[in-house]
Short mmCIF file of C-alpha atoms in Angstrom, two decimals:
data_model
loop_
_atom_site.label_atom_id
_atom_site.label_comp_id
_atom_site.label_asym_id
_atom_site.label_seq_id
_atom_site.Cartn_x
_atom_site.Cartn_y
_atom_site.Cartn_z
CA UNK A 1 -12.35 0.05 35.03
CA UNK A 2 -12.91 -3.18 36.94
CA UNK A 3 -15.70 -5.62 36.15
CA UNK A 4 -17.21 -4.82 39.55
CA UNK A 5 -17.34 -1.11 38.69
CA UNK A 6 -18.97 -1.86 35.36
CA UNK A 7 -21.61 -3.97 37.13
CA UNK A 8 -22.26 -1.20 39.63
CA UNK A 9 -22.66 1.34 36.84
CA UNK A 10 -25.02 -0.90 34.91
CA UNK A 11 -27.17 -1.46 38.00
CA UNK A 12 -27.19 2.25 38.85
CA UNK A 13 -28.16 3.28 35.34
CA UNK A 14 -30.85 0.62 35.17
CA UNK A 15 -32.38 1.74 38.44
CA UNK A 16 -32.22 5.36 37.30
CA UNK A 17 -34.12 4.49 34.13
CA UNK A 18 -36.87 2.82 36.14
CA UNK A 19 -37.12 5.74 38.56
CA UNK A 20 -37.21 8.33 35.79
CA UNK A 21 -39.86 6.36 33.91
CA UNK A 22 -42.06 6.27 37.03
CA UNK A 23 -41.68 9.99 37.67
CA UNK A 24 -42.21 10.99 34.03
CA UNK A 25 -45.46 9.02 33.99
CA UNK A 26 -46.82 11.07 36.90
CA UNK A 27 -45.56 14.52 35.90
CA UNK A 28 -46.15 16.95 33.10
CA UNK A 29 -42.49 17.40 32.38
CA UNK A 30 -42.08 18.33 28.71
CA UNK A 31 -38.42 19.29 28.46
CA UNK A 32 -36.84 17.43 25.55
CA UNK A 33 -33.87 16.36 27.65
CA UNK A 34 -36.17 14.58 30.10
CA UNK A 35 -38.40 13.22 27.38
CA UNK A 36 -35.38 11.42 25.97
CA UNK A 37 -34.04 10.34 29.34
CA UNK A 38 -35.79 6.97 29.58
CA UNK A 39 -34.71 5.44 26.25
CA UNK A 40 -31.19 6.77 26.73
CA UNK A 41 -30.83 5.42 30.24
CA UNK A 42 -32.44 2.11 29.39
CA UNK A 43 -29.64 1.62 26.88
CA UNK A 44 -27.20 1.34 29.73
CA UNK A 45 -24.23 0.38 27.59
CA UNK A 46 -23.94 4.04 26.66
CA UNK A 47 -22.85 4.85 30.19
CA UNK A 48 -21.45 1.71 31.77
CA UNK A 49 -17.97 2.80 30.74
CA UNK A 50 -18.27 6.09 32.58
CA UNK A 51 -16.97 6.63 36.08
CA UNK A 52 -19.32 6.06 39.02
CA UNK A 53 -19.15 9.81 39.79
CA UNK A 54 -20.49 10.52 36.32
CA UNK A 55 -23.30 8.00 36.69
CA UNK A 56 -24.30 9.34 40.10
CA UNK A 57 -24.07 12.91 38.82
CA UNK A 58 -26.25 12.10 35.84
CA UNK A 59 -28.73 10.39 38.15
CA UNK A 60 -28.86 13.46 40.36
CA UNK A 61 -29.30 15.71 37.36
CA UNK A 62 -32.30 13.86 35.97
CA UNK A 63 -33.93 13.11 39.33
CA UNK A 64 -33.53 16.57 40.86
CA UNK A 65 -34.55 18.29 37.64
CA UNK A 66 -37.70 16.20 37.39
CA UNK A 67 -38.74 16.67 41.02
CA UNK A 68 -37.97 20.41 41.23
CA UNK A 69 -40.36 23.02 39.86
CA UNK A 70 -39.52 24.22 36.34
CA UNK A 71 -37.09 27.17 36.56
CA UNK A 72 -35.10 29.01 33.98
CA UNK A 73 -31.90 29.25 36.00
CA UNK A 74 -30.56 28.20 39.36
CA UNK A 75 -29.17 30.75 41.78
CA UNK A 76 -25.40 30.80 41.82
CA UNK A 77 -25.47 29.72 45.44
CA UNK A 78 -27.72 26.74 44.76
CA UNK A 79 -26.46 23.39 45.85
CA UNK A 80 -28.65 21.54 43.37
CA UNK A 81 -26.59 19.63 40.79
CA UNK A 82 -26.79 20.91 37.22
CA UNK A 83 -25.24 20.04 33.88
CA UNK A 84 -22.47 22.56 34.35
CA UNK A 85 -21.78 21.72 37.98
CA UNK A 86 -22.00 17.93 37.77
CA UNK A 87 -18.59 16.43 37.02
CA UNK A 88 -18.42 15.00 33.47
CA UNK A 89 -22.05 15.72 32.56
CA UNK A 90 -21.44 18.16 29.75
CA UNK A 91 -21.93 18.25 26.01
CA UNK A 92 -18.19 17.81 25.69
CA UNK A 93 -18.36 14.53 27.62
CA UNK A 94 -20.88 12.99 25.19
CA UNK A 95 -19.20 14.60 22.18
CA UNK A 96 -15.84 13.02 23.05
CA UNK A 97 -17.49 9.65 23.53
CA UNK A 98 -19.07 10.11 20.12
CA UNK A 99 -15.68 10.87 18.59
CA UNK A 100 -14.27 7.67 20.05
CA UNK A 101 -17.09 5.68 18.48
CA UNK A 102 -16.75 7.52 15.18
CA UNK A 103 -13.02 6.89 14.99
CA UNK A 104 -13.63 3.19 15.64
CA UNK A 105 -16.23 3.26 12.80
CA UNK A 106 -19.09 2.47 15.18
CA UNK A 107 -21.21 5.07 13.44
CA UNK A 108 -24.60 4.26 14.92
CA UNK A 109 -23.31 4.55 18.48
CA UNK A 110 -21.50 7.74 17.50
CA UNK A 111 -24.77 9.23 16.26
CA UNK A 112 -26.42 8.50 19.61
CA UNK A 113 -23.63 10.14 21.58
CA UNK A 114 -23.59 13.21 19.32
CA UNK A 115 -27.35 13.41 19.82
CA UNK A 116 -26.88 13.44 23.60
CA UNK A 117 -24.37 16.25 23.24
CA UNK A 118 -26.83 18.22 21.13
CA UNK A 119 -29.59 17.66 23.69
CA UNK A 120 -27.40 19.56 26.13
CA UNK A 121 -25.98 22.13 23.69
CA UNK A 122 -28.08 22.66 20.57
CA UNK A 123 -25.43 25.02 19.15
CA UNK A 124 -22.65 22.44 19.19
CA UNK A 125 -21.54 22.77 15.54
CA UNK A 126 -18.89 20.05 15.80
CA UNK A 127 -21.48 17.55 17.04
CA UNK A 128 -23.71 18.31 14.03
CA UNK A 129 -20.70 18.04 11.73
CA UNK A 130 -19.52 14.67 12.96
CA UNK A 131 -23.04 13.29 13.23
CA UNK A 132 -23.50 14.30 9.61
CA UNK A 133 -20.36 12.40 8.64
CA UNK A 134 -21.55 9.34 10.55
CA UNK A 135 -24.87 9.48 8.68
CA UNK A 136 -22.93 9.84 5.42
CA UNK A 137 -20.90 6.68 6.04
CA UNK A 138 -24.14 4.86 6.88
CA UNK A 139 -25.45 6.12 3.50
CA UNK A 140 -28.24 8.08 5.14
CA UNK A 141 -27.47 11.02 2.90
CA UNK A 142 -30.60 13.05 3.61
CA UNK A 143 -29.92 13.01 7.36
CA UNK A 144 -26.31 13.94 6.60
CA UNK A 145 -27.47 16.94 4.55
CA UNK A 146 -29.69 18.13 7.42
CA UNK A 147 -26.79 17.99 9.88
CA UNK A 148 -24.34 19.78 7.56
CA UNK A 149 -26.99 22.43 6.93
CA UNK A 150 -27.16 22.96 10.70
CA UNK A 151 -23.39 23.44 10.77
CA UNK A 152 -23.58 26.00 7.97
CA UNK A 153 -26.31 27.91 9.81
CA UNK A 154 -24.10 28.07 12.90
CA UNK A 155 -20.80 28.59 11.07
CA UNK A 156 -21.31 29.87 7.56
CA UNK A 157 -17.59 29.90 6.81
CA UNK A 158 -17.09 26.18 7.53
CA UNK A 159 -15.65 24.95 4.22
CA UNK A 160 -15.70 21.30 5.25
CA UNK A 161 -19.43 21.40 5.95
CA UNK A 162 -19.98 22.57 2.37
CA UNK A 163 -17.76 19.81 0.99
CA UNK A 164 -19.50 17.06 3.00
CA UNK A 165 -22.93 18.37 2.09
CA UNK A 166 -21.78 18.41 -1.54
CA UNK A 167 -20.68 14.77 -1.22
CA UNK A 168 -24.11 13.91 0.16
CA UNK A 169 -25.96 15.71 -2.64
CA UNK A 170 -23.64 14.06 -5.15
CA UNK A 171 -24.38 10.61 -3.70
CA UNK A 172 -28.10 11.33 -4.19
CA UNK A 173 -27.34 12.41 -7.80
CA UNK A 174 -28.52 15.91 -7.02
CA UNK A 175 -25.73 17.36 -9.11
CA UNK A 176 -26.68 21.03 -9.25
CA UNK A 177 -26.77 21.63 -5.44
CA UNK A 178 -23.60 19.53 -5.19
CA UNK A 179 -21.87 21.81 -7.72
CA UNK A 180 -23.04 24.89 -5.81
CA UNK A 181 -21.59 23.53 -2.57
CA UNK A 182 -18.32 22.51 -4.25
CA UNK A 183 -18.09 26.04 -5.65
CA UNK A 184 -18.55 27.54 -2.18
CA UNK A 185 -15.95 25.14 -0.80
CA UNK A 186 -13.48 26.32 -3.48
CA UNK A 187 -14.22 29.96 -2.62
CA UNK A 188 -13.79 29.45 1.12
CA UNK A 189 -10.55 27.48 0.83
CA UNK A 190 -9.18 30.16 -1.47
CA UNK A 191 -9.77 33.04 0.94
CA UNK A 192 -6.61 32.23 2.91
CA UNK A 193 -4.44 31.43 -0.08
CA UNK A 194 -4.46 28.81 -2.82
CA UNK A 195 -7.79 26.92 -3.06
CA UNK A 196 -7.83 23.18 -2.51
CA UNK A 197 -7.34 21.22 -5.73
CA UNK A 198 -9.72 18.61 -4.34
CA UNK A 199 -12.60 21.05 -4.75
CA UNK A 200 -11.98 21.33 -8.49
CA UNK A 201 -11.57 17.57 -8.80
CA UNK A 202 -14.85 16.82 -7.01
CA UNK A 203 -16.73 19.51 -8.91
CA UNK A 204 -15.24 18.05 -12.07
CA UNK A 205 -16.67 14.68 -11.01
CA UNK A 206 -20.13 16.22 -10.72
CA UNK A 207 -19.82 17.85 -14.14
CA UNK A 208 -18.60 14.55 -15.58
CA UNK A 209 -21.59 12.69 -14.13
CA UNK A 210 -23.83 15.33 -15.71
CA UNK A 211 -22.00 14.69 -19.01
CA UNK A 212 -20.87 18.32 -19.08
CA UNK A 213 -17.47 17.22 -20.36
CA UNK A 214 -16.02 20.61 -21.20
CA UNK A 215 -16.68 21.92 -17.69
CA UNK A 216 -15.22 18.71 -16.25
CA UNK A 217 -12.03 19.07 -18.33
CA UNK A 218 -11.69 22.68 -17.19
CA UNK A 219 -11.94 21.69 -13.52
CA UNK A 220 -9.59 18.71 -13.81
CA UNK A 221 -7.06 20.90 -15.61
CA UNK A 222 -7.24 23.42 -12.77
CA UNK A 223 -6.72 20.61 -10.25
CA UNK A 224 -3.61 19.52 -12.20
CA UNK A 225 -2.23 23.07 -12.16
CA UNK A 226 -2.68 23.25 -8.38
CA UNK A 227 -1.28 19.75 -7.71
CA UNK A 228 0.88 18.67 -10.66
CA UNK A 229 2.23 15.64 -8.79
CA UNK A 230 -1.21 14.24 -7.96
CA UNK A 231 -2.18 11.49 -10.43
CA UNK A 232 -5.93 11.81 -9.82
CA UNK A 233 -6.39 14.88 -11.99
CA UNK A 234 -4.70 13.26 -14.98
CA UNK A 235 -6.63 10.05 -14.52
CA UNK A 236 -9.99 11.81 -14.27
CA UNK A 237 -9.27 14.03 -17.26
CA UNK A 238 -8.23 10.94 -19.18
CA UNK A 239 -11.65 9.44 -18.42
CA UNK A 240 -13.33 12.50 -19.91
CA UNK A 241 -11.21 12.37 -23.06
CA UNK A 242 -12.01 8.67 -23.37
CA UNK A 243 -15.74 9.43 -23.10
CA UNK A 244 -15.26 11.95 -25.93
CA UNK A 245 -13.54 9.25 -28.03
CA UNK A 246 -10.30 11.27 -27.91
CA UNK A 247 -8.17 8.22 -27.18
CA UNK A 248 -4.81 9.82 -27.92
CA UNK A 249 -5.36 12.54 -25.32
CA UNK A 250 -6.78 9.95 -22.92
CA UNK A 251 -3.73 7.69 -23.28
CA UNK A 252 -1.36 10.60 -22.69
CA UNK A 253 -3.16 11.47 -19.46
CA UNK A 254 -3.35 7.83 -18.36
CA UNK A 255 0.38 7.38 -18.93
CA UNK A 256 1.17 10.54 -16.97
CA UNK A 257 -1.08 9.33 -14.14
CA UNK A 258 0.61 5.92 -14.19
CA UNK A 259 4.04 7.55 -13.90
CA UNK A 260 2.89 9.63 -10.94
CA UNK A 261 1.36 6.61 -9.21
CA UNK A 262 4.62 4.75 -9.74
CA UNK A 263 6.64 7.67 -8.40
CA UNK A 264 4.43 8.00 -5.34
CA UNK A 265 4.50 4.25 -4.79
CA UNK A 266 8.29 4.26 -4.87
CA UNK A 267 8.36 7.00 -2.24
CA UNK A 268 6.07 4.94 -0.02
CA UNK A 269 8.24 1.87 -0.61
CA UNK A 270 11.33 3.77 0.54
CA UNK A 271 9.39 4.83 3.65
CA UNK A 272 8.42 1.19 4.25
CA UNK A 273 4.74 1.98 3.71
CA UNK A 274 4.38 -1.28 1.82
CA UNK A 275 0.60 -1.57 1.58
CA UNK A 276 0.27 1.99 0.32
CA UNK A 277 3.07 1.37 -2.18
CA UNK A 278 1.32 -1.73 -3.53
CA UNK A 279 -1.91 0.24 -3.90
CA UNK A 280 -0.15 2.89 -5.99
CA UNK A 281 1.69 0.33 -8.13
CA UNK A 282 -1.64 -1.43 -8.70
CA UNK A 283 -3.08 1.83 -10.00
CA UNK A 284 -0.11 2.36 -12.30
CA UNK A 285 -0.40 -1.14 -13.74
CA UNK A 286 -4.16 -0.81 -14.19
CA UNK A 287 -3.52 2.26 -16.31
CA UNK A 288 -0.65 0.67 -18.25
CA UNK A 289 -0.53 -3.12 -18.39
CA UNK A 290 2.93 -2.97 -19.99
CA UNK A 291 4.52 -0.75 -17.33
CA UNK A 292 7.64 -2.81 -16.57
CA UNK A 293 8.97 -0.47 -13.89
CA UNK A 294 5.73 -0.65 -11.90
CA UNK A 295 5.81 -4.46 -12.06
CA UNK A 296 9.43 -4.43 -10.91
CA UNK A 297 8.82 -2.26 -7.86
CA UNK A 298 5.62 -4.07 -6.94
CA UNK A 299 7.60 -7.30 -7.06
CA UNK A 300 10.18 -5.71 -4.76
CA UNK A 301 7.47 -4.79 -2.25
CA UNK A 302 6.03 -8.29 -2.37
CA UNK A 303 9.52 -9.62 -1.67
CA UNK A 304 9.87 -7.35 1.37
CA UNK A 305 6.52 -8.61 2.65
CA UNK A 306 7.54 -12.24 2.12
CA UNK A 307 5.05 -12.82 -0.71
CA UNK A 308 7.65 -14.49 -2.93
CA UNK A 309 5.25 -16.16 -5.37
CA UNK A 310 3.62 -12.81 -6.13
CA UNK A 311 7.08 -11.29 -6.49
CA UNK A 312 8.00 -14.06 -8.94
CA UNK A 313 4.86 -13.44 -10.99
CA UNK A 314 5.70 -9.74 -11.31
CA UNK A 315 9.35 -10.38 -12.20
CA UNK A 316 8.06 -12.70 -14.93
CA UNK A 317 6.14 -9.73 -16.33
CA UNK A 318 9.23 -7.51 -16.21
CA UNK A 319 11.31 -10.08 -18.10
CA UNK A 320 8.51 -10.52 -20.64
CA UNK A 321 8.56 -6.77 -21.27
CA UNK A 322 12.31 -6.19 -20.82
CA UNK A 323 14.22 -9.44 -21.45
CA UNK A 324 17.57 -7.64 -21.19
CA UNK A 325 16.89 -6.20 -17.73
CA UNK A 326 19.58 -7.79 -15.50
CA UNK A 327 17.95 -6.60 -12.26
CA UNK A 328 14.79 -8.50 -13.10
CA UNK A 329 16.75 -11.71 -13.75
CA UNK A 330 18.78 -11.27 -10.59
CA UNK A 331 15.85 -10.65 -8.29
CA UNK A 332 13.77 -13.32 -9.94
CA UNK A 333 16.65 -15.54 -8.88
CA UNK A 334 16.17 -14.30 -5.33
CA UNK A 335 12.46 -15.13 -5.52
CA UNK A 336 13.22 -18.64 -6.81
CA UNK A 337 15.75 -19.10 -4.01
CA UNK A 338 13.17 -18.08 -1.39
CA UNK A 339 10.76 -20.58 -2.95
CA UNK A 340 13.44 -23.31 -2.61
CA UNK A 341 13.90 -23.69 -6.38
CA UNK A 342 17.70 -23.50 -6.36
CA UNK A 343 18.23 -24.64 -9.90
CA UNK A 344 15.97 -21.90 -11.27
CA UNK A 345 17.66 -19.40 -8.95
CA UNK A 346 21.09 -20.33 -10.31
CA UNK A 347 19.89 -20.07 -13.90
CA UNK A 348 18.54 -16.57 -13.25
CA UNK A 349 21.71 -15.42 -11.48
CA UNK A 350 23.78 -16.68 -14.42
CA UNK A 351 21.61 -14.77 -16.87
CA UNK A 352 21.83 -11.62 -14.74
CA UNK A 353 25.62 -11.89 -14.60
CA UNK A 354 25.79 -12.34 -18.35
CA UNK A 355 23.66 -9.24 -18.95
CA UNK A 356 25.62 -7.14 -16.46
CA UNK A 357 28.85 -8.14 -18.22
CA UNK A 358 27.43 -7.28 -21.64
CA UNK A 359 26.37 -3.87 -20.34
CA UNK A 360 29.79 -3.22 -18.79
CA UNK A 361 28.46 -3.02 -15.24
CA UNK A 362 31.43 -4.69 -13.53
CA UNK A 363 30.34 -3.94 -9.99
CA UNK A 364 26.88 -5.53 -10.31
CA UNK A 365 28.35 -8.37 -12.35
CA UNK A 366 30.84 -9.26 -9.63
CA UNK A 367 28.23 -8.85 -6.90
CA UNK A 368 25.85 -11.18 -8.73
CA UNK A 369 28.54 -13.83 -9.09
CA UNK A 370 29.25 -13.62 -5.38
CA UNK A 371 25.56 -14.22 -4.71
CA UNK A 372 25.72 -17.13 -7.10
CA UNK A 373 28.64 -18.72 -5.24
CA UNK A 374 26.49 -19.05 -2.16
CA UNK A 375 24.03 -21.19 -4.10
CA UNK A 376 26.44 -23.28 -6.18
CA UNK A 377 27.99 -25.58 -3.56
CA UNK A 378 24.67 -27.27 -2.87
CA UNK A 379 23.63 -27.14 -6.49
CA UNK A 380 26.75 -28.98 -7.65
CA UNK A 381 25.52 -32.17 -6.03
CA UNK A 382 22.49 -32.01 -8.32
CA UNK A 383 23.16 -33.42 -11.78
CA UNK A 384 20.69 -30.97 -13.31
CA UNK A 385 23.23 -28.21 -12.70
CA UNK A 386 25.73 -29.81 -15.06
CA UNK A 387 25.76 -28.43 -18.55
CA UNK A 388 26.08 -30.33 -21.80
CA UNK A 389 28.45 -28.35 -23.99
CA UNK A 390 29.50 -28.32 -27.64
CA UNK A 391 31.94 -26.48 -29.87
CA UNK A 392 34.61 -27.09 -27.26
CA UNK A 393 38.14 -26.09 -28.20
CA UNK A 394 41.46 -25.02 -26.72
CA UNK A 395 43.38 -22.15 -28.26
CA UNK A 396 46.56 -21.35 -26.42
CA UNK A 397 45.62 -21.56 -22.76
CA UNK A 398 41.92 -20.78 -23.20
CA UNK A 399 39.17 -23.39 -23.11
CA UNK A 400 36.08 -22.28 -25.05
CA UNK A 401 32.69 -23.98 -25.21
CA UNK A 402 29.06 -23.27 -26.01
CA UNK A 403 26.77 -24.59 -23.27
CA UNK A 404 22.96 -24.56 -23.40
CA UNK A 405 20.82 -24.58 -20.30
CA UNK A 406 19.96 -28.10 -19.20
CA UNK A 407 16.23 -27.78 -19.84
CA UNK A 408 16.92 -26.54 -23.36
CA UNK A 409 14.55 -23.58 -23.09
CA UNK A 410 17.21 -20.88 -23.06
CA UNK A 411 19.60 -19.62 -25.69
CA UNK A 412 23.08 -21.12 -25.61
CA UNK A 413 25.72 -19.15 -23.73
CA UNK A 414 29.42 -19.14 -24.47
CA UNK A 415 31.91 -19.76 -21.68
CA UNK A 416 35.66 -19.44 -21.43
CA UNK A 417 37.95 -20.85 -18.77
CA UNK A 418 41.33 -19.10 -18.62
CA UNK A 419 44.54 -20.46 -17.18
CA UNK A 420 44.63 -24.06 -18.38
CA UNK A 421 46.89 -26.04 -20.68
CA UNK A 422 46.70 -29.45 -22.28
CA UNK A 423 49.43 -31.79 -21.06
CA UNK A 424 49.37 -35.51 -21.83
CA UNK A 425 45.66 -35.47 -22.48
CA UNK A 426 44.82 -33.75 -19.18
CA UNK A 427 43.91 -30.17 -18.40
CA UNK A 428 46.16 -28.62 -15.81
CA UNK A 429 46.53 -25.23 -14.17
CA UNK A 430 48.98 -22.88 -15.88
CA UNK A 431 50.38 -20.47 -13.32
CA UNK A 432 51.88 -18.26 -16.01
CA UNK A 433 48.58 -17.54 -17.73
CA UNK A 434 47.62 -13.94 -18.24
CA UNK A 435 44.15 -12.94 -17.19
CA UNK A 436 42.24 -11.54 -20.11
CA UNK A 437 39.12 -10.30 -18.25
CA UNK A 438 37.37 -10.51 -14.93
CA UNK A 439 34.61 -12.56 -16.53
CA UNK A 440 36.92 -15.45 -17.29
CA UNK A 441 37.92 -17.71 -14.45
CA UNK A 442 41.36 -18.94 -13.45
CA UNK A 443 41.12 -22.65 -12.65
CA UNK A 444 43.20 -25.32 -10.96
CA UNK A 445 42.91 -29.06 -10.26
CA UNK A 446 41.45 -29.50 -13.72
CA UNK A 447 40.83 -33.07 -14.85
CA UNK A 448 38.78 -35.11 -17.29
CA UNK A 449 37.25 -38.37 -16.11
CA UNK A 450 35.10 -40.21 -18.59
CA UNK A 451 33.08 -37.38 -20.12
CA UNK A 452 33.20 -34.88 -17.24
CA UNK A 453 35.55 -31.93 -16.99
CA UNK A 454 36.14 -30.94 -13.36
CA UNK A 455 37.98 -27.89 -12.07
CA UNK A 456 38.25 -25.52 -9.12
CA UNK A 457 38.00 -21.95 -10.32
CA UNK A 458 38.70 -18.61 -8.67
CA UNK A 459 37.97 -15.18 -10.04
CA UNK A 460 40.79 -14.09 -12.31
CA UNK A 461 41.33 -10.74 -10.59
CA UNK A 462 41.98 -12.57 -7.27
CA UNK A 463 40.20 -9.83 -5.32
CA UNK A 464 37.86 -12.21 -3.53
CA UNK A 465 38.72 -14.18 -0.42
CA UNK A 466 35.85 -16.68 -0.54
CA UNK A 467 36.54 -20.34 -1.10
CA UNK A 468 36.89 -21.13 -4.83
CA UNK A 469 33.84 -22.84 -6.32
CA UNK A 470 33.88 -26.16 -8.12
CA UNK A 471 32.52 -26.53 -11.63
CA UNK A 472 31.67 -29.53 -13.75
CA UNK A 473 30.93 -29.57 -17.46
CA UNK A 474 29.27 -32.70 -18.82
CA UNK A 475 29.24 -34.08 -22.32
CA UNK A 476 32.92 -33.72 -23.30
CA UNK A 477 35.69 -36.20 -24.04
CA UNK A 478 39.42 -35.98 -24.51
CA UNK A 479 40.46 -37.00 -28.00
CA UNK A 480 44.03 -36.51 -29.17
CA UNK A 481 44.64 -33.85 -26.58
CA UNK A 482 41.60 -31.80 -27.63
CA UNK A 483 38.21 -31.44 -25.98
CA UNK A 484 35.26 -32.20 -28.23
CA UNK A 485 31.50 -32.60 -27.83
CA UNK A 486 30.10 -35.96 -26.88
CA UNK A 487 26.37 -36.55 -26.64
CA UNK A 488 25.18 -37.07 -23.09
CA UNK A 489 24.28 -40.70 -22.37
#
């Protein structure tokens, strides 16, 4: 609708309000529709979005109805406009406008539109129902109860009206009528098959708030039987057990709920419903602060959303709980890389590779090393990447050494470089070397200058086509054809 049309509508509605007010003041009209006409029309924003035909039709309806003698029905041949004959001026028109406002959470405006619909059709059950919900969200629980009661009078088999009225009673702490309505909701939903588990859960909540713990446990147990994959029943029952000081039973239910939240969160993660996944992982962690798997998957979601610091924090928790989890080390390396901390990323990739090798997971081990290669070329220009090694020796064609992390905060790790020999005090590539394992590296262009061993190393199995990566090991010297430790200067 153009701005000009909106202005025309506003002017038309405003003039209509003034005209109706003048006529009402000089007539004895008592119909409730007309009695409410002036305040409705004065609030012109209710109608400025309607088409000009609707505005004109509404104007005709009010004006003609006020000026004509009071009659119960118009002849079918009458040309006078009426609610049913005027385009758009029906209960449905106002009801739909109310739904739009309700869905946009503009509850007060929704209430006004539903009221207009009910002025036209006092038996409009859906208008009562949705107006009741709007009152509920505005915490006007008594008004909500009145509207849901009207729905029940019109449609006694409306299960949802019972549930919403129960919610309203519950919010007012009127537990007994709430329980009665929850019970009727359970009965009605069960007439066409299996009753809704939610009815048992909500009735269990009411029993719990009344401190009727045995009845609450019974209802939560029934909810679990109906929906065994829903964590809410276990969590609620755990709360009851906790209130009864039965901590063992409570912890069992909390752990089961945590597992179900984690499972549901993983499903949402796979469907790329990231916010919902985080919400479920949050619930799992709240129930079990040492739930490593929930931390891991929440970290993965944070990574997908680009929240790398939060991902790092969660991977820290996983490693605290499961220090031998190679996936946590690897993806913490990814988080460090995203945060531009390449040295920390390399350290984590190395640790992941080491753990994968120890666990015999060759595929993930090799994949991790390939990821590492992409980081190493830049890292090699940084002296903090170099390692100070000790216990260096050569046996046959194998160089062995024990190298701690540079910052000294990690356990030492052993390394072996395969395919070298000592000739005239220098390390050189031995083409005839046999490759003992895929972990060891076959190296060439090996040399020792001052206290630095340099080499270019390729994977021993030669299955990779990427450019070989350079390595440097600091803190060694060549003495009598052997490599030995020398303190770093």
